Short mmCIF file of C-alpha atoms in Angstrom, two decimals:
data_model
loop_
_atom_site.label_atom_id
_atom_site.label_comp_id
_atom_site.label_asym_id
_atom_site.label_seq_id
_atom_site.Cartn_x
_atom_site.Cartn_y
_atom_site.Cartn_z
CA UNK M 1 -0.03 0.21 -0.09
CA UNK M 2 1.26 3.55 -1.08
CA UNK M 3 0.00 6.89 0.06
CA UNK M 4 0.27 9.09 -2.93
CA UNK M 5 0.33 12.93 -2.14
CA UNK M 6 -0.06 15.44 -5.13
CA UNK M 7 0.19 19.18 -4.82
CA UNK M 8 -1.34 20.47 -7.86
CA UNK M 9 -2.87 23.63 -9.15
CA UNK M 10 -6.23 24.46 -7.95
CA UNK M 11 -7.94 24.62 -11.47
CA UNK M 12 -6.51 20.93 -12.42
CA UNK M 13 -8.53 19.40 -9.65
CA UNK M 14 -11.48 18.12 -11.73
CA UNK M 15 -9.26 16.86 -14.51
CA UNK M 16 -6.99 15.11 -12.01
CA UNK M 17 -10.00 13.25 -10.22
CA UNK M 18 -11.56 12.29 -13.67
CA UNK M 19 -8.27 10.43 -14.85
CA UNK M 20 -7.96 8.90 -11.35
CA UNK M 21 -11.56 7.76 -11.51
CA UNK M 22 -10.88 6.32 -15.06
CA UNK M 23 -7.97 4.04 -13.62
CA UNK M 24 -10.07 2.74 -10.92
CA UNK M 25 -9.20 4.84 -7.75
CA UNK M 26 -11.79 4.48 -5.31
CA UNK M 27 -11.35 7.35 -3.02
CA UNK M 28 -9.29 10.53 -2.25
CA UNK M 29 -8.92 13.33 0.25
CA UNK M 30 -8.58 16.76 -0.98
CA UNK M 31 -7.59 20.05 0.97
CA UNK M 32 -7.22 23.66 -0.04
CA UNK M 33 -3.37 24.56 1.10
CA UNK M 34 -0.89 27.24 0.47
CA UNK M 35 2.75 26.94 -0.31
CA UNK M 36 5.58 28.06 -2.45
CA UNK M 37 8.28 26.03 -4.51
CA UNK M 38 10.38 27.74 -7.52
CA UNK M 39 7.35 29.43 -8.64
CA UNK M 40 7.69 31.67 -5.63
CA UNK M 41 4.46 34.01 -4.56
CA UNK M 42 3.08 37.07 -6.20
CA UNK M 43 3.05 40.75 -5.54
CA UNK M 44 -0.41 42.34 -4.26
CA UNK M 45 -0.59 46.18 -4.32
CA UNK M 46 -3.06 48.25 -2.40
CA UNK M 47 -2.89 51.95 -2.92
CA UNK M 48 0.71 51.46 -3.99
CA UNK M 49 1.69 49.72 -1.00
CA UNK M 50 3.18 46.51 -2.23
CA UNK M 51 2.87 43.18 -0.11
CA UNK M 52 4.70 40.17 -1.43
CA UNK M 53 2.53 36.86 -0.82
CA UNK M 54 4.90 33.96 -0.52
CA UNK M 55 2.44 31.38 -0.31
CA UNK M 56 0.42 30.67 -3.41
CA UNK M 57 -2.94 28.59 -3.08
CA UNK M 58 -2.46 24.80 -3.93
CA UNK M 59 -4.77 21.75 -3.81
CA UNK M 60 -3.27 18.87 -2.28
CA UNK M 61 -4.67 15.25 -3.24
CA UNK M 62 -3.99 12.29 -0.85
CA UNK M 63 -4.91 8.62 -2.13
CA UNK M 64 -4.20 5.29 -0.88
CA UNK M 65 -3.85 2.79 -3.42
CA UNK M 66 -2.48 -1.09 -3.57
CA UNK M 67 1.16 -1.25 -4.99
CA UNK M 68 0.15 -2.42 -8.13
CA UNK M 69 -1.70 0.81 -8.98
CA UNK M 70 1.03 3.29 -8.11
CA UNK M 71 2.69 3.66 -11.29
CA UNK M 72 -0.72 3.93 -13.16
CA UNK M 73 -2.03 6.51 -10.62
CA UNK M 74 1.35 8.72 -10.61
CA UNK M 75 0.91 8.63 -14.48
CA UNK M 76 -2.47 9.68 -14.22
CA UNK M 77 -1.82 12.56 -12.17
CA UNK M 78 1.20 13.54 -14.04
CA UNK M 79 -0.87 13.65 -17.50
CA UNK M 80 -3.83 15.37 -16.15
CA UNK M 81 -2.08 17.73 -13.67
CA UNK M 82 0.57 19.11 -16.35
CA UNK M 83 0.46 22.59 -18.01
CA UNK M 84 4.41 22.82 -18.76
CA UNK M 85 4.39 26.17 -16.77
CA UNK M 86 6.08 26.75 -13.52
CA UNK M 87 4.10 25.93 -10.37
CA UNK M 88 2.41 22.80 -11.87
CA UNK M 89 3.19 20.99 -8.17
CA UNK M 90 4.69 17.79 -6.91
CA UNK M 91 4.02 14.13 -6.23
CA UNK M 92 5.13 12.03 -3.24
CA UNK M 93 4.66 8.49 -2.91
CA UNK M 94 4.97 6.94 0.96
CA UNK M 95 4.73 3.69 2.19
CA UNK M 96 1.46 2.93 4.40
CA UNK M 97 2.04 0.71 7.19
CA UNK M 98 -1.49 -0.18 8.04
CA UNK M 99 -5.01 1.10 6.96
CA UNK M 100 -8.11 0.22 8.75
CA UNK M 101 -11.80 0.82 7.64
CA UNK M 102 -13.41 2.23 10.67
CA UNK M 103 -16.93 0.73 9.74
CA UNK M 104 -16.03 -3.00 9.33
CA UNK M 105 -12.66 -3.16 11.00
CA UNK M 106 -11.24 -4.60 7.75
CA UNK M 107 -7.33 -3.91 7.46
CA UNK M 108 -4.50 -3.81 4.74
CA UNK M 109 -5.53 -3.49 1.27
CA UNK M 110 -9.15 -4.61 1.87
CA UNK M 111 -9.53 -1.30 3.84
CA UNK M 112 -8.28 0.96 0.85
CA UNK J 1 -29.74 84.94 3.59
CA UNK J 2 -27.06 82.41 4.21
CA UNK J 3 -23.94 82.59 1.80
CA UNK J 4 -24.78 79.59 -0.02
CA UNK J 5 -28.23 80.77 -1.05
CA UNK J 6 -26.39 83.83 -2.05
CA UNK J 7 -24.14 82.26 -4.60
CA UNK J 8 -27.10 80.51 -5.97
CA UNK J 9 -29.00 83.63 -6.23
CA UNK J 10 -25.76 85.06 -8.13
CA UNK J 11 -25.89 82.05 -10.35
CA UNK J 12 -29.65 82.41 -11.10
CA UNK J 13 -29.05 86.19 -11.73
CA UNK J 14 -26.32 85.52 -14.05
CA UNK J 15 -27.84 82.43 -15.82
CA UNK J 16 -31.18 83.40 -16.40
CA UNK J 17 -31.68 87.12 -15.61
CA UNK J 18 -34.07 86.00 -12.51
CA UNK J 19 -34.29 88.49 -9.86
CA UNK J 20 -32.31 88.04 -6.52
CA UNK J 21 -35.37 88.49 -4.58
CA UNK J 22 -36.54 85.06 -5.79
CA UNK J 23 -34.86 83.51 -2.66
CA UNK J 24 -36.81 85.54 -0.06
CA UNK J 25 -38.53 84.33 2.80
CA UNK J 26 -41.17 82.35 1.53
CA UNK J 27 -41.53 78.40 1.48
CA UNK J 28 -40.60 76.89 -1.55
CA UNK J 29 -42.33 73.34 -1.76
CA UNK J 30 -39.91 72.15 -4.57
CA UNK J 31 -36.94 73.31 -2.90
CA UNK J 32 -37.90 71.80 0.39
CA UNK J 33 -38.72 68.41 -1.29
CA UNK J 34 -35.29 68.20 -2.91
CA UNK J 35 -33.42 69.11 0.35
CA UNK J 36 -35.40 66.71 2.33
CA UNK J 37 -34.36 64.05 -0.30
CA UNK J 38 -30.53 65.46 -0.50
CA UNK J 39 -30.31 65.21 3.55
CA UNK J 40 -31.28 61.57 3.15
CA UNK J 41 -28.64 60.93 0.51
CA UNK J 42 -26.03 62.56 2.61
CA UNK J 43 -26.52 60.42 5.65
CA UNK J 44 -26.69 57.47 3.11
CA UNK J 45 -23.28 58.14 2.16
CA UNK J 46 -21.92 58.48 5.76
CA UNK J 47 -23.88 55.47 7.27
CA UNK J 48 -23.57 53.04 5.35
CA UNK J 49 -21.58 54.46 2.60
CA UNK J 50 -18.27 55.57 4.49
CA UNK J 51 -18.76 53.12 7.22
CA UNK J 52 -18.65 50.17 4.51
CA UNK J 53 -16.00 51.91 2.58
CA UNK J 54 -13.57 52.25 5.75
CA UNK J 55 -14.66 48.95 6.97
CA UNK J 56 -13.43 46.85 4.26
CA UNK J 57 -10.01 48.59 4.29
CA UNK J 58 -9.00 47.63 7.86
CA UNK J 59 -8.09 44.04 9.09
CA UNK J 60 -10.69 41.40 10.10
CA UNK J 61 -10.07 42.12 13.80
CA UNK J 62 -11.09 45.85 13.64
CA UNK J 63 -13.98 45.79 11.06
CA UNK J 64 -16.54 46.20 13.89
CA UNK J 65 -14.66 48.95 15.58
CA UNK J 66 -14.68 51.04 12.37
CA UNK J 67 -18.34 50.67 11.87
CA UNK J 68 -18.82 51.55 15.00
CA UNK J 69 -16.92 54.63 14.98
CA UNK J 70 -19.03 55.81 12.07
CA UNK J 71 -22.42 54.89 13.61
CA UNK J 72 -21.24 56.56 16.78
CA UNK J 73 -20.03 59.55 15.43
CA UNK J 74 -23.46 59.95 13.65
CA UNK J 75 -25.44 59.61 16.85
CA UNK J 76 -23.01 61.90 18.96
CA UNK J 77 -22.71 64.81 16.45
CA UNK J 78 -26.69 64.69 16.06
CA UNK J 79 -27.15 65.29 19.69
CA UNK J 80 -24.38 68.01 20.09
CA UNK J 81 -26.32 69.56 17.04
CA UNK J 82 -29.30 69.76 18.88
CA UNK J 83 -27.90 71.23 22.08
CA UNK J 84 -25.79 73.77 20.63
CA UNK J 85 -23.79 72.76 17.43
CA UNK J 86 -26.70 74.43 14.86
CA UNK J 87 -27.17 77.55 16.87
CA UNK J 88 -23.29 78.23 17.29
CA UNK J 89 -22.92 77.56 13.52
CA UNK J 90 -25.69 78.90 11.68
CA UNK J 91 -27.48 81.36 13.62
CA UNK J 92 -27.04 85.01 13.97
CA UNK J 93 -24.38 85.71 16.24
CA UNK J 94 -24.98 89.47 16.82
CA UNK J 95 -21.92 91.39 17.30
CA UNK J 96 -19.82 88.14 17.60
CA UNK J 97 -20.97 87.17 14.27
CA UNK J 98 -17.62 87.05 12.44
CA UNK J 99 -16.39 84.67 14.95
CA UNK J 100 -19.35 82.55 16.17
CA UNK J 101 -23.10 82.09 15.67
CA UNK J 102 -25.73 82.97 18.33
CA UNK J 103 -27.47 81.18 21.43
CA UNK J 104 -31.03 81.51 19.89
CA UNK J 105 -31.38 78.04 18.66
CA UNK J 106 -29.84 76.24 21.52
CA UNK J 107 -31.87 72.89 22.18
CA UNK J 108 -34.00 73.81 18.99
CA UNK J 109 -36.79 74.39 20.90
CA UNK J 110 -37.66 77.65 19.43
CA UNK J 111 -37.95 76.35 15.94
CA UNK J 112 -41.15 74.45 14.73
CA UNK J 113 -42.89 73.36 11.54
CA UNK J 114 -43.42 76.98 10.48
CA UNK J 115 -40.10 78.40 11.09
CA UNK J 116 -38.49 79.42 7.83
CA UNK J 117 -34.84 79.79 6.70
CA UNK J 118 -34.93 81.52 3.40
CA UNK J 119 -36.87 79.35 1.20
CA UNK J 120 -36.79 76.28 3.45
CA UNK J 121 -38.25 75.20 6.86
CA UNK J 122 -35.84 75.75 9.16
CA UNK J 123 -36.01 72.09 10.28
CA UNK J 124 -34.73 70.90 6.98
CA UNK J 125 -32.24 73.39 6.69
CA UNK J 126 -30.97 72.23 10.20
CA UNK J 127 -31.12 68.63 9.32
CA UNK J 128 -29.51 68.98 6.07
CA UNK J 129 -26.58 70.97 7.70
CA UNK J 130 -26.40 68.38 10.29
CA UNK J 131 -25.59 65.52 7.75
CA UNK J 132 -22.63 67.82 6.90
CA UNK J 133 -22.04 68.16 10.45
CA UNK J 134 -21.57 64.24 10.83
CA UNK J 135 -19.66 63.80 7.54
CA UNK J 136 -16.54 65.89 8.46
CA UNK J 137 -15.68 64.04 11.75
CA UNK J 138 -16.51 60.54 10.27
CA UNK J 139 -13.92 61.32 7.87
CA UNK J 140 -11.51 61.51 10.48
CA UNK J 141 -12.27 57.77 11.79
CA UNK J 142 -10.18 56.82 8.70
CA UNK J 143 -6.89 58.58 9.99
CA UNK J 144 -7.01 57.12 13.50
CA UNK J 145 -8.25 53.51 12.86
CA UNK J 146 -6.92 50.32 14.28
CA UNK J 147 -5.16 51.79 17.39
CA UNK J 148 -7.54 54.24 19.45
CA UNK J 149 -9.27 53.82 22.54
CA UNK J 150 -13.14 53.95 22.03
CA UNK J 151 -13.76 56.43 24.89
CA UNK J 152 -10.83 58.76 23.80
CA UNK J 153 -12.49 58.69 20.11
CA UNK J 154 -15.95 59.84 21.35
CA UNK J 155 -14.28 62.80 23.34
CA UNK J 156 -12.45 63.77 20.31
CA UNK J 157 -15.01 63.61 18.08
CA UNK J 158 -17.29 65.76 20.12
CA UNK J 159 -14.80 68.19 21.12
CA UNK J 160 -13.60 68.55 17.56
CA UNK J 161 -16.91 69.15 16.39
CA UNK J 162 -17.63 71.92 18.84
CA UNK J 163 -14.46 73.59 18.62
CA UNK J 164 -13.36 73.13 14.78
CA UNK J 165 -16.43 72.19 12.97
CA UNK J 166 -18.96 74.45 14.43
CA UNK J 167 -16.75 77.70 14.30
CA UNK J 168 -15.49 76.87 10.65
CA UNK J 169 -18.83 76.35 9.30
CA UNK J 170 -20.02 79.55 10.81
CA UNK J 171 -16.96 81.43 9.39
CA UNK J 172 -17.79 80.10 5.81
CA UNK J 173 -21.56 79.40 5.67
CA UNK J 174 -22.94 81.23 8.81
CA UNK J 175 -21.77 84.69 7.86
CA UNK J 176 -18.60 84.80 9.58
CA UNK J 177 -15.31 86.51 8.85
CA UNK J 178 -14.46 84.27 5.93
CA UNK J 179 -17.77 84.70 4.30
CA UNK J 180 -17.32 88.27 4.47
CA UNK J 181 -13.92 87.93 2.83
CA UNK J 182 -15.76 86.47 -0.04
CA UNK J 183 -14.73 82.75 -0.09
CA UNK J 184 -16.51 80.43 -2.26
CA UNK J 185 -17.08 76.96 -0.87
CA UNK J 186 -20.20 75.52 -2.67
CA UNK J 187 -20.29 72.06 -0.75
CA UNK J 188 -17.75 71.91 1.99
CA UNK J 189 -14.26 71.83 0.34
CA UNK J 190 -13.02 73.79 3.15
CA UNK J 191 -15.60 73.09 5.74
CA UNK J 192 -15.68 69.37 5.38
CA UNK J 193 -12.78 68.25 3.67
CA UNK J 194 -9.80 70.41 4.76
CA UNK J 195 -10.98 70.60 8.34
CA UNK J 196 -11.87 66.76 8.41
CA UNK J 197 -8.63 65.84 6.45
CA UNK J 198 -6.31 67.86 8.76
CA UNK J 199 -8.06 66.45 11.96
CA UNK J 200 -7.40 62.92 10.64
CA UNK J 201 -3.51 63.70 9.90
CA UNK J 202 -3.16 65.39 13.18
CA UNK J 203 -4.82 62.40 14.85
CA UNK J 204 -2.66 59.63 12.90
CA UNK J 205 0.54 61.69 13.84
CA UNK J 206 -0.41 62.27 17.63
CA UNK J 207 -1.42 58.34 18.01
CA UNK J 208 1.70 57.11 16.11
CA UNK J 209 1.82 54.26 13.46
CA UNK J 210 0.06 51.06 14.18
CA UNK J 211 2.27 48.31 15.40
CA UNK J 212 4.18 46.83 12.75
CA UNK J 213 3.77 50.01 10.27
CA UNK J 214 5.29 50.07 7.68
CA UNK J 215 6.90 46.36 7.85
CA UNK J 216 3.92 44.28 8.48
CA UNK J 217 1.55 43.78 5.48
CA UNK J 218 -1.78 45.32 6.43
CA UNK J 219 -4.10 44.58 3.51
CA UNK J 220 -7.68 45.48 3.32
CA UNK J 221 -9.76 42.54 4.71
CA UNK J 222 -12.73 42.96 2.37
CA UNK J 223 -12.51 45.11 -0.94
CA UNK J 224 -15.81 43.90 -1.92
CA UNK J 225 -17.26 45.99 1.09
CA UNK J 226 -14.88 48.85 0.11
CA UNK J 227 -16.55 48.75 -3.45
CA UNK J 228 -19.83 48.61 -1.91
CA UNK J 229 -19.18 51.50 0.27
CA UNK J 230 -17.58 53.45 -2.43
CA UNK J 231 -20.52 52.82 -4.86
CA UNK J 232 -22.91 54.41 -2.06
CA UNK J 233 -20.61 57.36 -1.53
CA UNK J 234 -20.91 58.18 -5.49
CA UNK J 235 -24.75 57.82 -5.31
CA UNK J 236 -24.65 59.96 -1.97
CA UNK J 237 -22.37 62.66 -3.09
CA UNK J 238 -25.16 63.89 -5.44
CA UNK J 239 -27.07 64.89 -2.14
CA UNK J 240 -23.98 66.43 -0.93
CA UNK J 241 -23.10 68.76 -3.77
CA UNK J 242 -26.50 69.24 -5.39
CA UNK J 243 -27.90 69.61 -2.45
CA UNK J 244 -25.59 72.42 -1.56
CA UNK J 245 -27.25 74.52 -3.95
CA UNK J 246 -30.17 74.53 -1.22
CA UNK J 247 -32.54 75.05 -4.15
CA UNK J 248 -34.14 72.78 -6.82
CA UNK J 249 -32.67 74.75 -9.36
CA UNK J 250 -30.09 74.87 -12.35
CA UNK J 251 -27.00 75.66 -9.79
CA UNK J 252 -28.08 72.09 -8.11
CA UNK J 253 -28.12 70.57 -11.81
CA UNK J 254 -24.58 71.99 -12.63
CA UNK J 255 -23.45 70.61 -9.28
CA UNK J 256 -24.83 67.24 -9.77
CA UNK J 257 -23.32 67.13 -13.59
CA UNK J 258 -19.72 68.61 -12.70
CA UNK J 259 -19.60 65.99 -9.47
CA UNK J 260 -20.42 63.30 -11.52
CA UNK J 261 -18.01 64.04 -14.22
CA UNK J 262 -15.17 64.60 -11.61
CA UNK J 263 -15.90 61.25 -10.01
CA UNK J 264 -15.61 59.69 -13.45
CA UNK J 265 -12.44 61.42 -14.26
CA UNK J 266 -10.81 60.97 -10.84
CA UNK J 267 -11.43 57.18 -11.35
CA UNK J 268 -10.00 56.88 -14.84
CA UNK J 269 -6.96 59.34 -13.95
CA UNK J 270 -5.91 57.05 -10.80
CA UNK J 271 -6.61 53.72 -12.78
CA UNK J 272 -4.12 55.34 -15.46
CA UNK J 273 -1.62 56.12 -13.03
CA UNK J 274 -1.40 52.89 -11.49
CA UNK J 275 -1.36 51.24 -14.94
CA UNK J 276 1.53 53.31 -15.85
CA UNK J 277 3.40 53.04 -12.48
CA UNK J 278 2.78 49.66 -11.59
CA UNK J 279 1.52 47.64 -14.62
CA UNK J 280 -1.78 46.90 -13.35
CA UNK J 281 -4.82 48.83 -12.69
CA UNK J 282 -6.34 47.93 -9.39
CA UNK J 283 -10.01 47.90 -8.21
CA UNK J 284 -9.03 49.90 -4.99
CA UNK J 285 -7.25 52.38 -7.05
CA UNK J 286 -9.99 53.16 -9.33
CA UNK J 287 -12.49 53.71 -6.30
CA UNK J 288 -9.90 55.59 -4.59
CA UNK J 289 -9.67 57.95 -7.67
CA UNK J 290 -13.57 58.17 -7.44
CA UNK J 291 -13.43 59.45 -4.06
CA UNK J 292 -10.69 62.01 -4.56
CA UNK J 293 -12.61 63.10 -7.40
CA UNK J 294 -15.62 63.51 -5.42
CA UNK J 295 -13.61 65.27 -2.68
CA UNK J 296 -11.74 67.89 -4.67
CA UNK J 297 -15.00 69.07 -6.72
CA UNK J 298 -16.85 69.91 -3.08
CA UNK J 299 -15.69 73.64 -3.26
CA UNK J 300 -16.53 74.18 -6.72
CA UNK J 301 -19.30 72.02 -7.63
CA UNK J 302 -21.97 74.37 -8.50
CA UNK J 303 -19.98 77.12 -9.91
CA UNK J 304 -18.27 75.52 -12.73
CA UNK J 305 -18.85 73.78 -15.93
CA UNK J 306 -19.29 69.99 -16.33
CA UNK J 307 -15.99 70.02 -18.21
CA UNK J 308 -14.51 71.82 -15.18
CA UNK J 309 -15.77 69.12 -13.27
CA UNK J 310 -13.65 66.75 -15.65
CA UNK J 311 -10.63 68.70 -15.08
CA UNK J 312 -10.83 68.68 -11.43
CA UNK J 313 -11.53 64.88 -11.42
CA UNK J 314 -8.43 64.17 -13.34
CA UNK J 315 -6.37 66.35 -11.48
CA UNK J 316 -7.79 64.75 -8.22
CA UNK J 317 -6.80 61.21 -9.39
CA UNK J 318 -3.26 62.00 -10.48
CA UNK J 319 -2.38 64.45 -7.52
CA UNK J 320 -3.89 62.38 -4.78
CA UNK J 321 -2.28 59.18 -6.07
CA UNK J 322 1.18 61.06 -5.79
CA UNK J 323 0.36 62.62 -2.28
CA UNK J 324 -0.63 59.24 -0.86
CA UNK J 325 2.91 57.87 -1.87
CA UNK J 326 4.61 60.80 -0.42
CA UNK J 327 2.84 60.85 2.98
CA UNK J 328 3.02 57.06 3.24
CA UNK J 329 6.54 56.06 2.50
CA UNK J 330 8.50 59.44 2.58
CA UNK J 331 7.05 60.84 5.77
CA UNK J 332 5.79 57.59 7.15
CA UNK J 333 2.99 58.88 8.68
CA UNK J 334 0.26 56.00 9.06
CA UNK J 335 -2.75 57.83 8.37
CA UNK J 336 -4.63 54.34 8.33
CA UNK J 337 -7.07 55.03 5.34
CA UNK J 338 -4.95 57.94 3.50
CA UNK J 339 -7.52 60.50 4.62
CA UNK J 340 -5.57 63.62 4.37
CA UNK J 341 -4.17 62.45 0.91
CA UNK J 342 -7.41 61.99 -0.56
CA UNK J 343 -9.70 64.26 1.22
CA UNK J 344 -7.45 66.98 2.73
CA UNK J 345 -5.41 67.61 -0.35
CA UNK J 346 -8.27 67.18 -2.51
CA UNK J 347 -9.88 69.91 -0.57
CA UNK J 348 -6.92 72.35 -0.47
CA UNK J 349 -6.60 72.11 -4.22
CA UNK J 350 -10.09 72.00 -5.04
CA UNK J 351 -10.76 75.32 -3.05
CA UNK J 352 -7.73 76.98 -4.80
CA UNK J 353 -8.78 75.94 -8.35
CA UNK J 354 -12.35 77.18 -7.39
CA UNK J 355 -10.79 80.77 -7.97
CA UNK J 356 -9.88 79.89 -11.52
CA UNK J 357 -12.64 77.49 -12.48
CA UNK J 358 -15.30 79.64 -11.46
CA UNK J 359 -14.46 82.42 -14.00
CA UNK J 360 -17.24 83.22 -16.66
CA UNK J 361 -14.57 82.80 -19.47
CA UNK J 362 -13.92 78.77 -18.39
CA UNK J 363 -17.91 78.35 -18.15
CA UNK J 364 -18.33 78.98 -14.56
CA UNK J 365 -21.01 81.42 -12.67
CA UNK J 366 -18.38 84.12 -12.23
CA UNK J 367 -15.94 84.74 -9.06
CA UNK J 368 -17.34 87.03 -6.01
CA UNK J 369 -14.13 88.92 -5.85
CA UNK J 370 -13.81 92.16 -7.51
CA UNK J 371 -9.89 91.74 -8.01
CA UNK J 372 -10.59 88.76 -10.75
CA UNK J 373 -8.84 85.51 -10.42
CA UNK J 374 -5.95 86.65 -8.23
CA UNK J 375 -7.86 88.44 -5.65
CA UNK J 376 -10.17 85.31 -5.46
CA UNK J 377 -7.30 82.90 -5.15
CA UNK J 378 -6.00 85.13 -2.25
CA UNK J 379 -9.33 84.85 -0.30
CA UNK J 380 -9.48 81.05 -1.04
CA UNK J 381 -5.62 80.57 0.25
CA UNK J 382 -6.60 82.70 3.30
CA UNK J 383 -9.65 80.50 4.05
CA UNK J 384 -7.75 77.42 3.40
CA UNK J 385 -4.72 77.90 5.35
CA UNK J 386 -6.79 79.72 8.28
CA UNK J 387 -8.98 76.21 8.45
CA UNK J 388 -5.99 74.05 8.13
CA UNK J 389 -4.13 75.93 10.89
CA UNK J 390 -7.35 76.12 13.34
CA UNK J 391 -8.21 72.46 12.87
CA UNK J 392 -4.44 71.38 13.23
CA UNK J 393 -3.96 73.51 16.24
CA UNK J 394 -7.12 72.58 17.88
CA UNK J 395 -7.11 69.10 17.24
CA UNK J 396 -3.54 68.82 18.73
CA UNK J 397 -4.66 70.56 21.93
CA UNK J 398 -7.48 68.19 22.20
CA UNK J 399 -5.46 65.44 21.71
CA UNK J 400 -2.77 66.33 23.93
CA UNK J 401 -5.45 66.67 26.87
CA UNK J 402 -6.98 63.35 26.18
CA UNK J 403 -3.36 61.85 26.02
CA UNK J 404 -2.68 63.16 29.38
CA UNK J 405 -6.13 62.19 31.12
CA UNK J 406 -7.61 59.25 29.10
CA UNK J 407 -4.85 57.93 27.15
CA UNK J 408 -5.13 57.84 23.32
CA UNK J 409 -4.23 54.45 22.47
CA UNK J 410 -4.97 51.00 23.51
CA UNK J 411 -2.39 48.91 24.68
CA UNK J 412 -0.02 46.71 22.64
CA UNK J 413 -1.66 43.59 23.85
CA UNK J 414 -5.34 44.97 22.82
CA UNK J 415 -3.79 46.43 19.52
CA UNK J 416 -2.52 43.04 18.44
CA UNK J 417 -5.62 41.35 19.57
CA UNK J 418 -7.87 43.58 17.55
CA UNK J 419 -10.25 46.51 18.62
CA UNK J 420 -13.32 44.41 18.14
CA UNK J 421 -12.53 42.22 21.10
CA UNK J 422 -10.57 44.25 23.16
CA UNK J 423 -13.09 47.33 23.10
CA UNK J 424 -16.37 46.07 22.22
CA UNK J 425 -16.06 42.21 23.17
CA UNK J 426 -17.68 41.03 19.81
CA UNK J 427 -16.31 39.91 16.58
CA UNK J 428 -17.32 40.90 12.93
CA UNK J 429 -17.19 37.54 11.61
CA UNK J 430 -17.64 34.08 13.37
CA UNK J 431 -17.03 31.67 10.57
#
């Protein structure tokens, strides 16, 4: 079991969700987050007073998948979230030690 | 006859050859209906207009305090106006009339439905002028926002009203010494904007900058609220300008049209300045330019041509844009919502420009001074300078006194927590 964490541009959320649904991903968690990478932030001007906004809005997706699905899922996110411009985001893959479905008590891949 | 009515009579006589006696003591229904309406419009531009405009510009933790300042000023000044303000500002002061009005209208008890003031019921005249008396100190709220103790603010506004607004209003509109000199102030460029703007600047300097200024970003918390308030200001200002004719006549029409053009040109000029300087036009810039245009046209609104109004607005948008940066950055004065840069400077320049743009050759109604533009310019400059000095000096004394007794500022801890909680035990938003 792996946990895929993807930080993407907010406007790409729907496309990524569709791509993941097509390869059979059953669920994911989405949060609105802010952060910065090489894209840096942007400048806001109020009556000429300049404010640097270092953190730009991003969407974070978290999905737990069986090991054999990891590559396809990463590929799907890559294709659907890419614009080719700076700030497209990142994908991290980490290992899940255990997962439990709360309703039934099932564990491991059955609980994903 | 009040000074403003005299202007209008001149305007009428010049424009249409109507007899000056048209403004004699006889109730005019049309005038009364219009000034009743205009009173509503001016109050509308203070609460909610100015309140929302200011409210959106401060940080979330201070939004209620600013809204409350505007409402409390409205209530407090109204009561002061009833007891003494109106009488001292706009009734005849006898041998003291050059300096201050009389005591015949204290508490307004000797005024009833049949009492006339020229063409209007005196109650209507009193109410209309009250809305101006409210708007001037309400402007000051923008300069001292986000750090003043509520109790000190109430004392400051109350004393400012009695010691600054009331005499200045009398000098210019109540037949005082500036009126006798022949100053021209159609809708309060000097009375409201110079006096109020200066009060705000002195308030900001005496209080000191907000904690963190200018390092910590303090962007407006809700620009949609600010834009809503600005829209109301634009609408309400027609009562401010066109109502100042005190009649439903051509001068009111000229005032409305030139005011509107000034607001339009002001917003476009500020927009263009930002576009050139920073590469992008901002929403806040556009509406700030509009407010600058509205402020700068106040002294001349009914005296000049619509094209003159356009010129005033364009100048307001460009000039206030530059002054704002100078005050904020060069002098590092934390006039929280830029009241002096926009209203003070607008009022000063607009009052001086009145001497020029009112000339017949430029489409105006003609200037009062026999010495032409130069003579009128001198009178305008004397009026601007004396009101500026009076407002600055007395504001300083009031604030100094309050600082030594009540204390002007909230504690550092209370300021960080925000005035909504620390002064009023409530929050603007509970999401």
